[in-house]
Tab-separated table of C-alpha atoms in Angstrom:
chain	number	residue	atom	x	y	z
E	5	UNK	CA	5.210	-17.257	12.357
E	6	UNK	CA	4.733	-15.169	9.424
E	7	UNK	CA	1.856	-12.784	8.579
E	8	UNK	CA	0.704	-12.435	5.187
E	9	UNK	CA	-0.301	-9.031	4.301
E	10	UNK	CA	-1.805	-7.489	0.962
E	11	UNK	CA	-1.418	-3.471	0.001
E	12	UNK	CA	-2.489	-1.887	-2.927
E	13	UNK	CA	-0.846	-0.231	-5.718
E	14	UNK	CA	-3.909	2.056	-6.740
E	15	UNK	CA	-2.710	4.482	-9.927
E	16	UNK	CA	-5.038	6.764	-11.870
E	17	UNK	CA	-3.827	9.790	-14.272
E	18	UNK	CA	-0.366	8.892	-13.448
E	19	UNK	CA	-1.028	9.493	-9.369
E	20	UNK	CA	-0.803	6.488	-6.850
E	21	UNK	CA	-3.123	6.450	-3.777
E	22	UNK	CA	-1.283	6.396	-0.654
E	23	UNK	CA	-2.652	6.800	2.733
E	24	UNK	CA	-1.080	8.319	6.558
E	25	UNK	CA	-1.609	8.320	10.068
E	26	UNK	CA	0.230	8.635	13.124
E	27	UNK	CA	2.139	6.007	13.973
E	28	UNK	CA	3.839	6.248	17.711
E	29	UNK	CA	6.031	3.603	17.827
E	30	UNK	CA	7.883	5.175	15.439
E	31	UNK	CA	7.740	8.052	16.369
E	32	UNK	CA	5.580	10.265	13.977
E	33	UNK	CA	3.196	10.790	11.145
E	34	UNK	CA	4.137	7.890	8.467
E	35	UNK	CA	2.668	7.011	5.021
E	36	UNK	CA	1.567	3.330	3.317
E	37	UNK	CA	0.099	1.438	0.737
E	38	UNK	CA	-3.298	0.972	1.611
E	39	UNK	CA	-4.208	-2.604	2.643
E	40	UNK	CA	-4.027	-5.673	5.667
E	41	UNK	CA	-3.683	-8.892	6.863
E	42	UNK	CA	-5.198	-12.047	5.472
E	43	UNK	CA	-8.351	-13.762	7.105
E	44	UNK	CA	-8.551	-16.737	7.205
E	45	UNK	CA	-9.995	-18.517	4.039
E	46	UNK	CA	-8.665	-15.618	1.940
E	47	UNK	CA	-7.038	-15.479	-1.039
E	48	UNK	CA	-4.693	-11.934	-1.228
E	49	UNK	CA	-6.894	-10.880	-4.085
E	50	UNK	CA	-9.949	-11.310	-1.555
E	51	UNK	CA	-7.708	-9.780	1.652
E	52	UNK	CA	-6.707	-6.708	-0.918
E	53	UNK	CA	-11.026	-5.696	-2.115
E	54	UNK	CA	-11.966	-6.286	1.572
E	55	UNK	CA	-9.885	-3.964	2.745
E	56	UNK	CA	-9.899	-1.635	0.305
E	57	UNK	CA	-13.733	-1.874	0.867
E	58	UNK	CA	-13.300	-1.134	4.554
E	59	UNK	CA	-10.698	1.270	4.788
E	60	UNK	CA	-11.496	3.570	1.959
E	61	UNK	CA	-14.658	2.625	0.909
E	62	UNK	CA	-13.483	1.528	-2.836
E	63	UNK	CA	-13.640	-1.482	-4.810
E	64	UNK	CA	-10.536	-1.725	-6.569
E	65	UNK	CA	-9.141	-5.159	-7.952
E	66	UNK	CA	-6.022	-6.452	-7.936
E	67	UNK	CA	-4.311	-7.219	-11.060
E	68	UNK	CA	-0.841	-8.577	-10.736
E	69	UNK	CA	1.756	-8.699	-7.805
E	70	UNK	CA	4.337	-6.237	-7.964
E	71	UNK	CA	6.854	-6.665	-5.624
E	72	UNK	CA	7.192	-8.774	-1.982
E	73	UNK	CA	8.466	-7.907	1.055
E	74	UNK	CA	9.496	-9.498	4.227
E	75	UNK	CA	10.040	-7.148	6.772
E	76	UNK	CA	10.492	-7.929	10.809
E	77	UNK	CA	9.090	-5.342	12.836
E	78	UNK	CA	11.752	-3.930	15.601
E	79	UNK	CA	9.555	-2.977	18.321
E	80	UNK	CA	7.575	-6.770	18.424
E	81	UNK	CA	9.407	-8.920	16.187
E	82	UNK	CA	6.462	-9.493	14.110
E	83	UNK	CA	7.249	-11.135	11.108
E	84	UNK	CA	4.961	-9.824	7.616
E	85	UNK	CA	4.943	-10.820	4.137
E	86	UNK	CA	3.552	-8.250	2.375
E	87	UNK	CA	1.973	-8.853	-1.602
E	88	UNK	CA	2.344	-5.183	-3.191
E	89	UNK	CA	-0.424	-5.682	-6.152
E	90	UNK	CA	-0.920	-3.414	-8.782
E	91	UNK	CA	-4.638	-2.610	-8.347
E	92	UNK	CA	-6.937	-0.891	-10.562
E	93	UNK	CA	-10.153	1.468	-9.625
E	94	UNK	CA	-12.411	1.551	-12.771
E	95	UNK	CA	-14.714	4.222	-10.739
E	96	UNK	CA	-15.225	6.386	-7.337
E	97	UNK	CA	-13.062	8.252	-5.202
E	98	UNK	CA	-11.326	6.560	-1.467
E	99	UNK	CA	-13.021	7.940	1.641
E	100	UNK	CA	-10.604	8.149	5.052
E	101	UNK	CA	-13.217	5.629	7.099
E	102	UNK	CA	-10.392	4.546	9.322
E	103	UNK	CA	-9.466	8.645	10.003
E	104	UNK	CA	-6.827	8.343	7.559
E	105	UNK	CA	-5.048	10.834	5.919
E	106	UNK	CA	-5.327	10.388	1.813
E	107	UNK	CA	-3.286	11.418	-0.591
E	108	UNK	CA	-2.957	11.275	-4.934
E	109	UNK	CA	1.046	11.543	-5.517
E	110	UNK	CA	3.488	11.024	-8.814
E	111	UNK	CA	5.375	8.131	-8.541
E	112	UNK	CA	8.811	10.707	-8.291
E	113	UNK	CA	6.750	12.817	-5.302
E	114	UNK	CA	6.992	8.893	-3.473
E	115	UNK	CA	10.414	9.327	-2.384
E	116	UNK	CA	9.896	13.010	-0.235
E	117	UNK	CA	6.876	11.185	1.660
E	118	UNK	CA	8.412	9.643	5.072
E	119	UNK	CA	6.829	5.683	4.453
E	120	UNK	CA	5.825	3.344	7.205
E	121	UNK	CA	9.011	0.842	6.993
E	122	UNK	CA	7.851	-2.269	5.306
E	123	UNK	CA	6.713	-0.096	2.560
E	124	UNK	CA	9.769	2.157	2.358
E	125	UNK	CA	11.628	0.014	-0.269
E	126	UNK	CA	8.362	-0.142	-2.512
E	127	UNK	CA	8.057	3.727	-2.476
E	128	UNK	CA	11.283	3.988	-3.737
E	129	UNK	CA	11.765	1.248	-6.414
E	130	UNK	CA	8.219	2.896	-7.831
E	131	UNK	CA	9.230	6.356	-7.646
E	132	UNK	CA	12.817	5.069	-9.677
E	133	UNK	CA	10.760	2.302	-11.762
E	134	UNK	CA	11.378	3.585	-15.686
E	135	UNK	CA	8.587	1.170	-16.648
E	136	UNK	CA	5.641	2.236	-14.416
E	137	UNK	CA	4.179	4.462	-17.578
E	138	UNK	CA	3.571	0.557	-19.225
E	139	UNK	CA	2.361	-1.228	-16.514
């Protein structure tokens, strides 16, 4: 069965919010888009501002998908969908609720940050994408 997931996208002043932790099974201290799995009764716009809300204490909206990605996790087999949305935060600043690291990056700085792997592929099409500036 396949999990839907949501992460967010979050840019301001030309930085994109990405948040780390320590992830054991693979061995180390790995980066992500911020974001979760689906309840039940959600839509992915709803998933993406709860968890936004809970994680990092923001309320950030989605505004438009910008990639997907199916990835199959080696260690379980669990199989994600994952809804990268562009997200916008008209005001406030994220807060590491979970114990999360936090970070503000250029999309070109993406690429030297090791990325938790279902998010990998995003990191680097963004840090590469000629046409973030317009989006």
């Amino acid at each position: 069965m396949t999990i839907p997931v949501v992460a967010a996208i979050v840019m301001r002043d030309g930085k994109i919010l990405i948040t780390g932790q320590e992830k054991p099974i693979y061995g180390g201290f790995l980066w992500e888009f911020p974001g979760g799995k689906l309840e039940a009764g959600e839509s992915p716009e709803q998933a993406l501002s709860r968890e936004l809300k809970e994680e990092l204490g923001i309320d950030a909206h989605a505004t438009r998908v910008y990639d997907v990605v199916r990835h199959i996790y080696e260690h379980n087999g669990r199989d994600v969908l994952v809804l990268f949305y562009l997200a916008e935060l008209p005001k406030g600043e994220p807060n590491a609720l979970e114990g999360q690291q936090i970070a503000w990056v250029s999309p070109q700085e993406l690429k030297d940050y090791p990325f938790a792997p279902a998010d990998t592929n995003v990191a680097l099409k963004l840090a590469y994408d000629p046409f973030l500036e317009q989006i």
